[in-house]
Short mmCIF file of C-alpha atoms in Angstrom, two decimals:
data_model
loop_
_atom_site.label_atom_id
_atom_site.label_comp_id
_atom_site.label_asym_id
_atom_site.label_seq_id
_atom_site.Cartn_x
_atom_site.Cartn_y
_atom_site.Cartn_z
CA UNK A 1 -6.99 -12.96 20.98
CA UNK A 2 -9.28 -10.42 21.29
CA UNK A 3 -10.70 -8.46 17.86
CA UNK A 4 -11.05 -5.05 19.41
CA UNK A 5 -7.79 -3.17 18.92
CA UNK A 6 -7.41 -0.39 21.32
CA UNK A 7 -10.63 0.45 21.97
CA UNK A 8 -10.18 1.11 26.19
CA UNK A 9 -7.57 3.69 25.32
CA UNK A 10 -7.89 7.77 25.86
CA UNK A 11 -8.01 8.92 22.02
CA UNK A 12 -6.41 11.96 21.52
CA UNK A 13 -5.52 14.09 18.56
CA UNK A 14 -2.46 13.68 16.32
CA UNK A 15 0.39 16.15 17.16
CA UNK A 16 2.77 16.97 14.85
CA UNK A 17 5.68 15.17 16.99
CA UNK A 18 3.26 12.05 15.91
CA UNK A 19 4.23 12.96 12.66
CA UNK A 20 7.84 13.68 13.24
CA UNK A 21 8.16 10.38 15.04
CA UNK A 22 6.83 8.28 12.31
CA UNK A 23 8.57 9.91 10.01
CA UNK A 24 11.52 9.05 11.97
CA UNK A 25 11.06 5.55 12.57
CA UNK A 26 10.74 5.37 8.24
CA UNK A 27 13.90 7.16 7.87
CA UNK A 28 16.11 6.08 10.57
CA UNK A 29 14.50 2.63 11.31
CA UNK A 30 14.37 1.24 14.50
CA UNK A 31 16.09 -1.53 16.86
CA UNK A 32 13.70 -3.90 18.20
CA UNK A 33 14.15 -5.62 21.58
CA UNK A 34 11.84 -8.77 22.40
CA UNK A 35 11.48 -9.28 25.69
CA UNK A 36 8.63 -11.32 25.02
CA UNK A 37 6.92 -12.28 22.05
CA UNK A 38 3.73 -11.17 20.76
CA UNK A 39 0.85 -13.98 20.88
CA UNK A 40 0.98 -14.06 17.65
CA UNK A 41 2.61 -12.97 14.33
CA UNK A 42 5.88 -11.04 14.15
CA UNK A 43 7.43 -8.75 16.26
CA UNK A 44 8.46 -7.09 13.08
CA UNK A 45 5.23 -5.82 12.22
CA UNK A 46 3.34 -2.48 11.99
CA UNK A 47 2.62 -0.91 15.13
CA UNK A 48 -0.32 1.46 16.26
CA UNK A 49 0.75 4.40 18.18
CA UNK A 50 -1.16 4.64 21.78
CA UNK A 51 -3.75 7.91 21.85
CA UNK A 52 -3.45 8.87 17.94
CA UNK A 53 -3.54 5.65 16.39
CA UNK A 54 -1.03 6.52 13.70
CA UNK A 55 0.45 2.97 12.25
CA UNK A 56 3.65 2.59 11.14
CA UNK A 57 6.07 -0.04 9.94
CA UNK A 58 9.34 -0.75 11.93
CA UNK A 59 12.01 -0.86 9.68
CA UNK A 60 14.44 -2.78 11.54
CA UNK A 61 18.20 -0.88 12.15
CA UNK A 62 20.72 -1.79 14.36
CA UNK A 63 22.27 1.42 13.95
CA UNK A 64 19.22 3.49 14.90
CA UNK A 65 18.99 5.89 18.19
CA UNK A 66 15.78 4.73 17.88
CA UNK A 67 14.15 1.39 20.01
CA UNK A 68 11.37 -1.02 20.12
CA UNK A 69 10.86 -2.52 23.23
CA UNK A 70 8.29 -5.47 22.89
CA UNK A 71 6.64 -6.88 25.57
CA UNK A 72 3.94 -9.42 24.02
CA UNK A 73 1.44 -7.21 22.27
CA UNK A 74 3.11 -3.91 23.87
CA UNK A 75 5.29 -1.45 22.81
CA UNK A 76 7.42 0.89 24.21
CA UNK A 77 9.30 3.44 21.31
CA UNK A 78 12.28 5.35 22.77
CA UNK A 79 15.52 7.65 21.88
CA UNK A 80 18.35 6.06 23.58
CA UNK A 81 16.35 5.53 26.98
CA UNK A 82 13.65 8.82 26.81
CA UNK A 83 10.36 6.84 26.19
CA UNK A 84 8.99 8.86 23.42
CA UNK A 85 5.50 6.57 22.82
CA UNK A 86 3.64 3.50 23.98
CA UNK A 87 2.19 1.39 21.51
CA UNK A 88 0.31 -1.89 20.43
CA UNK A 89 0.91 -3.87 17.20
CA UNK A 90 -1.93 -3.96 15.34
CA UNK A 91 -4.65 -6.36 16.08
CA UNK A 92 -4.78 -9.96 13.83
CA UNK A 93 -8.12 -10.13 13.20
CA UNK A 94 -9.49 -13.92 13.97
CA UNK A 95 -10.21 -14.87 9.88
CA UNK A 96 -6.37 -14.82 9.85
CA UNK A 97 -7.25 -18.78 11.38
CA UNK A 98 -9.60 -20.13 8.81
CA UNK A 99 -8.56 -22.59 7.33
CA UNK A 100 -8.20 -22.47 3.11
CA UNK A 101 -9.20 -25.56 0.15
CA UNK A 102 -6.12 -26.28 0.55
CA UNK A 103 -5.33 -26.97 4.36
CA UNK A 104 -3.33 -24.18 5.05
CA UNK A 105 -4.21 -21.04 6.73
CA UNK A 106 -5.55 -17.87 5.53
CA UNK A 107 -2.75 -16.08 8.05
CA UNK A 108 -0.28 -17.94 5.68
CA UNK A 109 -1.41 -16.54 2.89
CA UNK A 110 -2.05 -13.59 3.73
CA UNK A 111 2.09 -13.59 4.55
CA UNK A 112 3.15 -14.75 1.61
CA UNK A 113 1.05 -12.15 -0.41
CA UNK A 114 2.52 -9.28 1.60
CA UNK A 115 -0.63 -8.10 2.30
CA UNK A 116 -1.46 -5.12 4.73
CA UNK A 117 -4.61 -3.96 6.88
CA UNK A 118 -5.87 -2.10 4.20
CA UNK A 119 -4.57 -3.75 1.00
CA UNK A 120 -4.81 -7.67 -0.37
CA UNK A 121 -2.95 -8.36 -2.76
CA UNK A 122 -3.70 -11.11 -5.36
CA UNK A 123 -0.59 -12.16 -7.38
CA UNK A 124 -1.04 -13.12 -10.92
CA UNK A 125 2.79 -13.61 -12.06
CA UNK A 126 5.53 -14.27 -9.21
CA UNK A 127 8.47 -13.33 -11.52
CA UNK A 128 9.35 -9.75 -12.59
CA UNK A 129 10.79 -9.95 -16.23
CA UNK A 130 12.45 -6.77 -15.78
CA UNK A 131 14.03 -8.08 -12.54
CA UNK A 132 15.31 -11.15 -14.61
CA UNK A 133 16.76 -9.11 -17.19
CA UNK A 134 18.51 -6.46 -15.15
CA UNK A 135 16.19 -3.88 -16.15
CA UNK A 136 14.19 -3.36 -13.06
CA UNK A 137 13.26 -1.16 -10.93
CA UNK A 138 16.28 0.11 -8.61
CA UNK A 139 14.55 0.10 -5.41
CA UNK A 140 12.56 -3.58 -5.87
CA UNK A 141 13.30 -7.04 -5.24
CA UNK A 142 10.05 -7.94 -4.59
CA UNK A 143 9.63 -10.63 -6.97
CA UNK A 144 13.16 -12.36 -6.75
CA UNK A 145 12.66 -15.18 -4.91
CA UNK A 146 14.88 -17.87 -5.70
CA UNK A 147 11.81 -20.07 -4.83
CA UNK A 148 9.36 -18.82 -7.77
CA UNK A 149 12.13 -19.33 -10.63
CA UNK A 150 11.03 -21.59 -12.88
CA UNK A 151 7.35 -22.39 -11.75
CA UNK A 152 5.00 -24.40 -13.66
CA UNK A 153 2.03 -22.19 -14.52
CA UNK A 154 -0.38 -25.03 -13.13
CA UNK A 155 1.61 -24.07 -10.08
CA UNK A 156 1.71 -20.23 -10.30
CA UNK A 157 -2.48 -20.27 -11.36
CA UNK A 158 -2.98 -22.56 -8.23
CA UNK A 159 -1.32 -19.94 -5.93
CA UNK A 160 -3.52 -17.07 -7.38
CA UNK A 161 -6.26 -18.96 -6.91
CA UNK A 162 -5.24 -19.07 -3.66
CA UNK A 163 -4.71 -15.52 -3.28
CA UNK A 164 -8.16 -15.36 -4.39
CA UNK A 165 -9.94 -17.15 -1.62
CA UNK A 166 -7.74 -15.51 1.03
CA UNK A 167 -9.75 -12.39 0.05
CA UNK A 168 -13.23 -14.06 -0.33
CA UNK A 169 -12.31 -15.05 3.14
CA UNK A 170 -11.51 -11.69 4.50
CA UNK A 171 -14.61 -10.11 2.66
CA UNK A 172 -16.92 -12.32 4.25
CA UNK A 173 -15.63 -11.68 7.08
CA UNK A 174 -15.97 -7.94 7.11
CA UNK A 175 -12.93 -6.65 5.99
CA UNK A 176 -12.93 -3.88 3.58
CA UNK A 177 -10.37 -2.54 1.43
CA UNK A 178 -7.95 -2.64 -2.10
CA UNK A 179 -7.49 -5.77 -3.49
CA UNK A 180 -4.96 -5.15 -5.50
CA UNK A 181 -4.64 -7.30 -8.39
CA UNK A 182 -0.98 -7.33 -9.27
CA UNK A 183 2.50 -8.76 -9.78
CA UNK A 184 6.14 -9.27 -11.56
CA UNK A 185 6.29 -7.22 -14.95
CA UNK A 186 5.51 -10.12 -17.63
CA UNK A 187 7.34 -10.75 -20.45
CA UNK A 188 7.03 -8.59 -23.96
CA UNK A 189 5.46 -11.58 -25.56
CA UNK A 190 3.29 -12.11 -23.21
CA UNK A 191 1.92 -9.31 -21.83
CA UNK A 192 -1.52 -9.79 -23.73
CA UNK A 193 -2.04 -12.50 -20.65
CA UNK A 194 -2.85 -9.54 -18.74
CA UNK A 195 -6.95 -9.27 -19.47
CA UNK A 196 -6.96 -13.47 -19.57
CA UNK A 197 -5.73 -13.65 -16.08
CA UNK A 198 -8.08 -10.27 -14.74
CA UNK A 199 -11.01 -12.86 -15.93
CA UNK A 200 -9.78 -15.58 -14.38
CA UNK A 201 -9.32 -13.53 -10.89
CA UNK A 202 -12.75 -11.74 -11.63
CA UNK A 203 -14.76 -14.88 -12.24
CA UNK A 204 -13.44 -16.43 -8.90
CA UNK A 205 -14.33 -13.36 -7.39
CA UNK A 206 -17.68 -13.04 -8.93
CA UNK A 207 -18.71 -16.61 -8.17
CA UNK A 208 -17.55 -16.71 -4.48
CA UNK A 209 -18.89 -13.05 -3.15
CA UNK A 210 -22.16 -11.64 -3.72
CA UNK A 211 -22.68 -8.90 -5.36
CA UNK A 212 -23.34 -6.69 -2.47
CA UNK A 213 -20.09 -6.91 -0.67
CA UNK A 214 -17.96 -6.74 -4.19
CA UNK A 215 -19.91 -3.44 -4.59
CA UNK A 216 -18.16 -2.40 -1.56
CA UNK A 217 -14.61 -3.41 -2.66
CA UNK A 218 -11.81 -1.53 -4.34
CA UNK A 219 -10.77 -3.38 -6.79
CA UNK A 220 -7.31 -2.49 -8.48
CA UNK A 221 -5.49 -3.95 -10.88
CA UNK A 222 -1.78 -2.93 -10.23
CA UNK A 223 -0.27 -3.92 -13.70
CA UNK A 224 1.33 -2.65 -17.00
CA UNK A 225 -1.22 -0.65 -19.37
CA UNK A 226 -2.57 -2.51 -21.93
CA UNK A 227 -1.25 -1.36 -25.33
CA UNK A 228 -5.34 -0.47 -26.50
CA UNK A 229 -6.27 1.75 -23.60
CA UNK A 230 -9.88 0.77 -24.82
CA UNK A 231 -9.29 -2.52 -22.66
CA UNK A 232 -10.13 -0.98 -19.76
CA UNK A 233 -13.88 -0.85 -20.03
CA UNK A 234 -13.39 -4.43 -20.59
CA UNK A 235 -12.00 -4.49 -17.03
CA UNK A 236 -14.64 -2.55 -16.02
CA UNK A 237 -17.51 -4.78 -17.23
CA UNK A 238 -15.55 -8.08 -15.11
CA UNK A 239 -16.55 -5.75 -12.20
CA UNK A 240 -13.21 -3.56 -11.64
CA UNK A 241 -13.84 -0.31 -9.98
CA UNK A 242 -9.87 1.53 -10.24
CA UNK A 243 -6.72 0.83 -12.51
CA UNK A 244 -3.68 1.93 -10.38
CA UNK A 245 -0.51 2.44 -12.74
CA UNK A 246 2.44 3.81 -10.63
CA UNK A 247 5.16 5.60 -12.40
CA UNK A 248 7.25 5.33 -9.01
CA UNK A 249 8.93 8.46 -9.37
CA UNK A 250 7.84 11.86 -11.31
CA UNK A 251 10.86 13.91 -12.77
CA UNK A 252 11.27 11.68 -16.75
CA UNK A 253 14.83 11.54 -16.24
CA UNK A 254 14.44 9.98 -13.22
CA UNK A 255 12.16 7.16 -14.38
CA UNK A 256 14.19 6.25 -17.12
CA UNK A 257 17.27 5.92 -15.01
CA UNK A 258 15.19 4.33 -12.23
CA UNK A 259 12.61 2.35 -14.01
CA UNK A 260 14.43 1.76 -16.96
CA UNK A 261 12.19 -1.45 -17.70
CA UNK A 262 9.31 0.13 -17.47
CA UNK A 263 10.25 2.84 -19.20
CA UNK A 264 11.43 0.86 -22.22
CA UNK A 265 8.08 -0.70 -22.07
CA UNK A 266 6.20 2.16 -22.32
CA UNK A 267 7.31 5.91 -22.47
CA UNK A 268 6.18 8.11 -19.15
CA UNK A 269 3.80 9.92 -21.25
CA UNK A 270 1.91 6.76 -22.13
CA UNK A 271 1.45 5.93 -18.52
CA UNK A 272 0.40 9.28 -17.94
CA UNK A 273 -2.25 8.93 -20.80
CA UNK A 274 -3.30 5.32 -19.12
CA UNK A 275 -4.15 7.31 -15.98
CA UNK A 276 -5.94 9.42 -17.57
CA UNK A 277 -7.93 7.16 -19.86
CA UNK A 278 -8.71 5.19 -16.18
CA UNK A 279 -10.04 8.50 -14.82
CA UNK A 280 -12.61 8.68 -17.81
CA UNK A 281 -13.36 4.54 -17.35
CA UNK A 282 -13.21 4.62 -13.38
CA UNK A 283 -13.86 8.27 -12.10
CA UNK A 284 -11.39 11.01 -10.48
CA UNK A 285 -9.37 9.85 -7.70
CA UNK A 286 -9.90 6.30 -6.65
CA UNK A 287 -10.41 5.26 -9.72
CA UNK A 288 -7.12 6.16 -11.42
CA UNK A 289 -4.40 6.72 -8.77
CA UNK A 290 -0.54 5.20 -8.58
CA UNK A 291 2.03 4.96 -5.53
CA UNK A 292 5.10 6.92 -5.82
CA UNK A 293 8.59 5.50 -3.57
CA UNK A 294 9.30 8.85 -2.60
CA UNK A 295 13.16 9.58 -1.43
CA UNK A 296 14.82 9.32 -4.89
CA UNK A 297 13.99 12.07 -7.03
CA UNK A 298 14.04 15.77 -5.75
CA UNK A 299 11.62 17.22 -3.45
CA UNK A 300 10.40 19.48 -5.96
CA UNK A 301 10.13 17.58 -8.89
CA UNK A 302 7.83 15.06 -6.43
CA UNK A 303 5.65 17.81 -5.24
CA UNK A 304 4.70 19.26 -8.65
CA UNK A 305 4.65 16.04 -10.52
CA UNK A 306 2.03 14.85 -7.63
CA UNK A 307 -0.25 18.19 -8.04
CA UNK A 308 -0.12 17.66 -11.94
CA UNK A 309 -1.68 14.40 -11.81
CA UNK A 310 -4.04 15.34 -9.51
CA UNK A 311 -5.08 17.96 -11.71
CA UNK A 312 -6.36 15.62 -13.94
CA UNK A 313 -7.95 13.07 -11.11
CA UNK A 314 -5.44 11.00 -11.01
CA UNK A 315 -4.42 10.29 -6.53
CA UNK A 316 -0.74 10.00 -5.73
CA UNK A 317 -0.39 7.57 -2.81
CA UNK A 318 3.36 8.73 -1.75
CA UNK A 319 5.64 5.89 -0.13
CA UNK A 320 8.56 6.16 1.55
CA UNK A 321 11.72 4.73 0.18
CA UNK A 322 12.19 0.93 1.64
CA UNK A 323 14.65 -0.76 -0.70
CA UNK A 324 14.52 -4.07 -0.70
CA UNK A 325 16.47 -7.28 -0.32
CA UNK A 326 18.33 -8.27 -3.99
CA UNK A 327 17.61 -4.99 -5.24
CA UNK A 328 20.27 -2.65 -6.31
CA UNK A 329 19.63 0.32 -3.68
CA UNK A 330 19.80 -2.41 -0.98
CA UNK A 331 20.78 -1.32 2.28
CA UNK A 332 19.95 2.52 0.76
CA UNK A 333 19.25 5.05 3.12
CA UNK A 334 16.36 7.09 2.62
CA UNK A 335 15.74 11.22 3.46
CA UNK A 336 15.98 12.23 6.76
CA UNK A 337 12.46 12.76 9.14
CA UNK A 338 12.67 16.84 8.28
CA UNK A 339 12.63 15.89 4.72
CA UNK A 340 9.65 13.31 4.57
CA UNK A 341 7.64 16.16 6.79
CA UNK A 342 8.17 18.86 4.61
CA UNK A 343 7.40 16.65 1.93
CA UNK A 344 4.04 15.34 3.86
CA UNK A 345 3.17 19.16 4.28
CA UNK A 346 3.26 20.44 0.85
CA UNK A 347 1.74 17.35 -0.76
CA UNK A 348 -0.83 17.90 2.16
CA UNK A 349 -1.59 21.29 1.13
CA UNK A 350 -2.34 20.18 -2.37
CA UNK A 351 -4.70 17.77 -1.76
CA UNK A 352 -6.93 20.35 0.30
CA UNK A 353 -6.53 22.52 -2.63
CA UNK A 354 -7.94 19.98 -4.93
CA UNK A 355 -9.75 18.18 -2.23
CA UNK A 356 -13.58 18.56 -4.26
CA UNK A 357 -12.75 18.18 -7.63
CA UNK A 358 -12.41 14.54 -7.64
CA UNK A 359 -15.30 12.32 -7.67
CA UNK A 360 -16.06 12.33 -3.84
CA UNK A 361 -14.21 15.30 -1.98
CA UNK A 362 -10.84 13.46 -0.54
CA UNK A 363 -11.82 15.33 2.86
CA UNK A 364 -14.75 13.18 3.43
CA UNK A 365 -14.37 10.02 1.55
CA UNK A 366 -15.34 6.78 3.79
CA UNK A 367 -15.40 4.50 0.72
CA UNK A 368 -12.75 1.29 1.38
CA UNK A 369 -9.41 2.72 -1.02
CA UNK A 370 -6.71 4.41 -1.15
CA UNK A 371 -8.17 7.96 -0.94
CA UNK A 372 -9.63 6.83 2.61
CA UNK A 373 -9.81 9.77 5.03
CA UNK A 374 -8.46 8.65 8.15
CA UNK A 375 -6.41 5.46 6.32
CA UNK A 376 -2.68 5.01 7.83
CA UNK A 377 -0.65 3.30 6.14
CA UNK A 378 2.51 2.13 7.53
CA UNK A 379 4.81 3.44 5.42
CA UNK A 380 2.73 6.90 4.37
CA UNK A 381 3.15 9.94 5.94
CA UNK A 382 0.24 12.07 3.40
CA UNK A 383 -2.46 11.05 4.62
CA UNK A 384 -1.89 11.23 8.35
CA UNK A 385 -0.39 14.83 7.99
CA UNK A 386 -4.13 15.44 6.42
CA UNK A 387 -5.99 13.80 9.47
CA UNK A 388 -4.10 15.34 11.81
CA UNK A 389 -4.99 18.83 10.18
CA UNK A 390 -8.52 17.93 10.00
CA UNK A 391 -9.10 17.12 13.52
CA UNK A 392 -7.61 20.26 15.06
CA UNK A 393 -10.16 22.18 12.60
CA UNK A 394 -12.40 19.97 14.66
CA UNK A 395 -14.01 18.06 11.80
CA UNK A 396 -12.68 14.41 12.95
CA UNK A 397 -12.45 13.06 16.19
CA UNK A 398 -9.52 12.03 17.99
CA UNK A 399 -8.38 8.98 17.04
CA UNK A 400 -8.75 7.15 13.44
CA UNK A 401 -11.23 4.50 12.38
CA UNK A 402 -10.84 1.12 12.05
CA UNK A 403 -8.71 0.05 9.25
CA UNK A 404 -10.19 -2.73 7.90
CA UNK A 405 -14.11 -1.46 8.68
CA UNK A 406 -14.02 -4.68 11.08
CA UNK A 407 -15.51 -3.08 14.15
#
């Protein structure tokens, strides 16, 4: 299969019915239809919008007006019959076939990880204590597998080392991005693992990629603060560049209600004071940011918790709601389209208003991260709304850059 990804195609601006669409397919989901099946991978993955090159995720509904037609690597989006865009799912880049230590795949892997385009994620615990003990997140199910219950941690260290050499693999292979060093809430007692098992993913790291292309990385630990926020120019000696701790949802009340693990782990404010403390260790904007799940709190609580933080360099990457399996809000629908674009807007208007007081204005930053210009995410609406109001002031081109900096 071919590595270029839709390079013979007439680019073109993004509209704001690109927008409205994708925001669309998030809210309402989508049916898909295979009438034949892609070459390879899942017909359930994100697809890349023909002309604009927004991606987005299709959220599979059987209820939906909404329709994915898929015809190998094609796709044809419609509204009960009006074809409303062409599309192509986005390209699996070749390293996906290399094989790992181990015999398997780095494809595989990559699955199992639920990594993305722009983010690989390296898994340190596969439980979620606060899952376990009914005090999880409302929205998340993410580490409730049946299948990691009970897991020897010979077993568990052997898959993050895995997880490890999937993204030496990618690296070396050009891809550029977050790793995002993360997983399942640990434990009270043993949350001081947390530094012992950055080393341990650090010194893999450090031993298998020069020092060159780990420069070039944005590496993210996605994990509980430590309780001395001094730790994190530890982390930032082992060669971490950004600490990303999400508070999920803004308004306190909300948190507590929705988060209530997390919350009886630490108070908001304390996360708030972790970002903060990140921003001094890594720098203003990719260096201390957090995703939100947007869709459960208030519109306006999200908006001006969102410009707060960013206030104090801290980037808001803003999700849209996707409950998942075993989690409480299972089968929970999120906002409608209008909702999620008004939402985009405003948060959109905010970030041009703070745009050059982070560390590298968020208008122009190329660096691999989440504060990517020209980054779409399948499931983010922000930073698309921003591209699309960049190129009709005629500072982008039409179309987006690669994702992954493969070319």
């Amino acid at each position: 299969m071919k590595e270029e990804d839709n390079t013979s195609r007439e680019k073109r601006n993004i509209t704001k019915d690109d927008i409205f669409l994708k925001a669309r397919i998030l809210s309402e989901g989508i049916r898909v239809k295979v009438k034949k099946q892609p070459e390879t991978g899942s017909p359930y993955r994100p697809i890349v919008l023909e002309g604009c090159d927004l991606v987005v995720m299709p959220l599979p509904n059987q209820y939906s007006r909404l329709e994915a037609i898929v015809n190998g690597e094609d796709v044809v989006i419609s509204d009960m019959g009006k074809v409303l865009s062409p599309g192509k799912f986005e390209v699996r880049r070749s390293w996906h076939d290399e094989k790992m230590s181990d015999g398997m795949s780095a494809g595989t892997i990559y699955s199992y990880s639920a990594s993305s385009t722009s983010i690989i994620n390296i898994i340190m615990n596969f439980r979620c204590y606060n899952y376990d003990s009914g005090q999880g997140c409302k929205y998340c199910g993410l580490f409730a597998s049946p299948r990691t219950k009970g897991l020897p941690i010979n077993v568990t260290q052997k898959m993050t080392r895995s997880h490890v050499e999937l993204a030496v693999i990618a690296a070396k292979n050009g891809w550029r991005g977050t790793l995002s060093i993360t997983g399942g809430a640990y434990p009270p007692s043993q949350r001081s693992r947390t530094i012992h098992d950055l080393e341990s993913v650090m010194d893999q790291l450090t031993k298998s990629l020069d020092d060159d292309i780990l420069s070039e990385l944005h590496v993210a630990p996605n994990v509980y603060p430590p309780k001395d926020l001094e730790e994190l120019y530890k982390w930032k000696e082992m060669g971490i560049n950004a600490a990303e701790f999400d508070l999920e949802v803004m308004d306190p009340a909300y948190f507590k209600a929705i988060c209530p693990g997390k919350s009886k782990a630490w108070p908001q404010e304390y996360w708030k004071e972790a970002q903060e403390v990140a921003v001094e260790v890594f720098g203003r904007g990719r260096g201390s940011f957090q995703s939100m799940v947007t869709g459960i709190e208030p519109m306006d609580s999200l908006v001006e918790g969102i410009e707060e933080r960013i206030s104090k360099g801290v980037y808001s990457a803003p999700l849209i709601m996707v409950p998942t399996t075993g989690s409480p809000y299972e089968q929970f629908r999120p906002p409608n389209a209008n909702w999620y674009v008004e939402a985009a807007e405003k948060i959109s208007d905010i970030y041009f208003k703070y745009a050059d007081t982070l560390d590298v204005n968020l208008l122009t930053d190329n660096r691999p991260g989440f504060t990517r210009v020209g980054l779409s995410y399948p499931n983010i609406l922000v930073r698309d709304e921003m591209m699309r109001r960049l190129q009709e002031q005629g500072r982008y081109p039409p179309g987006l850059p690669s994702q992954d900096f493969i070319a």
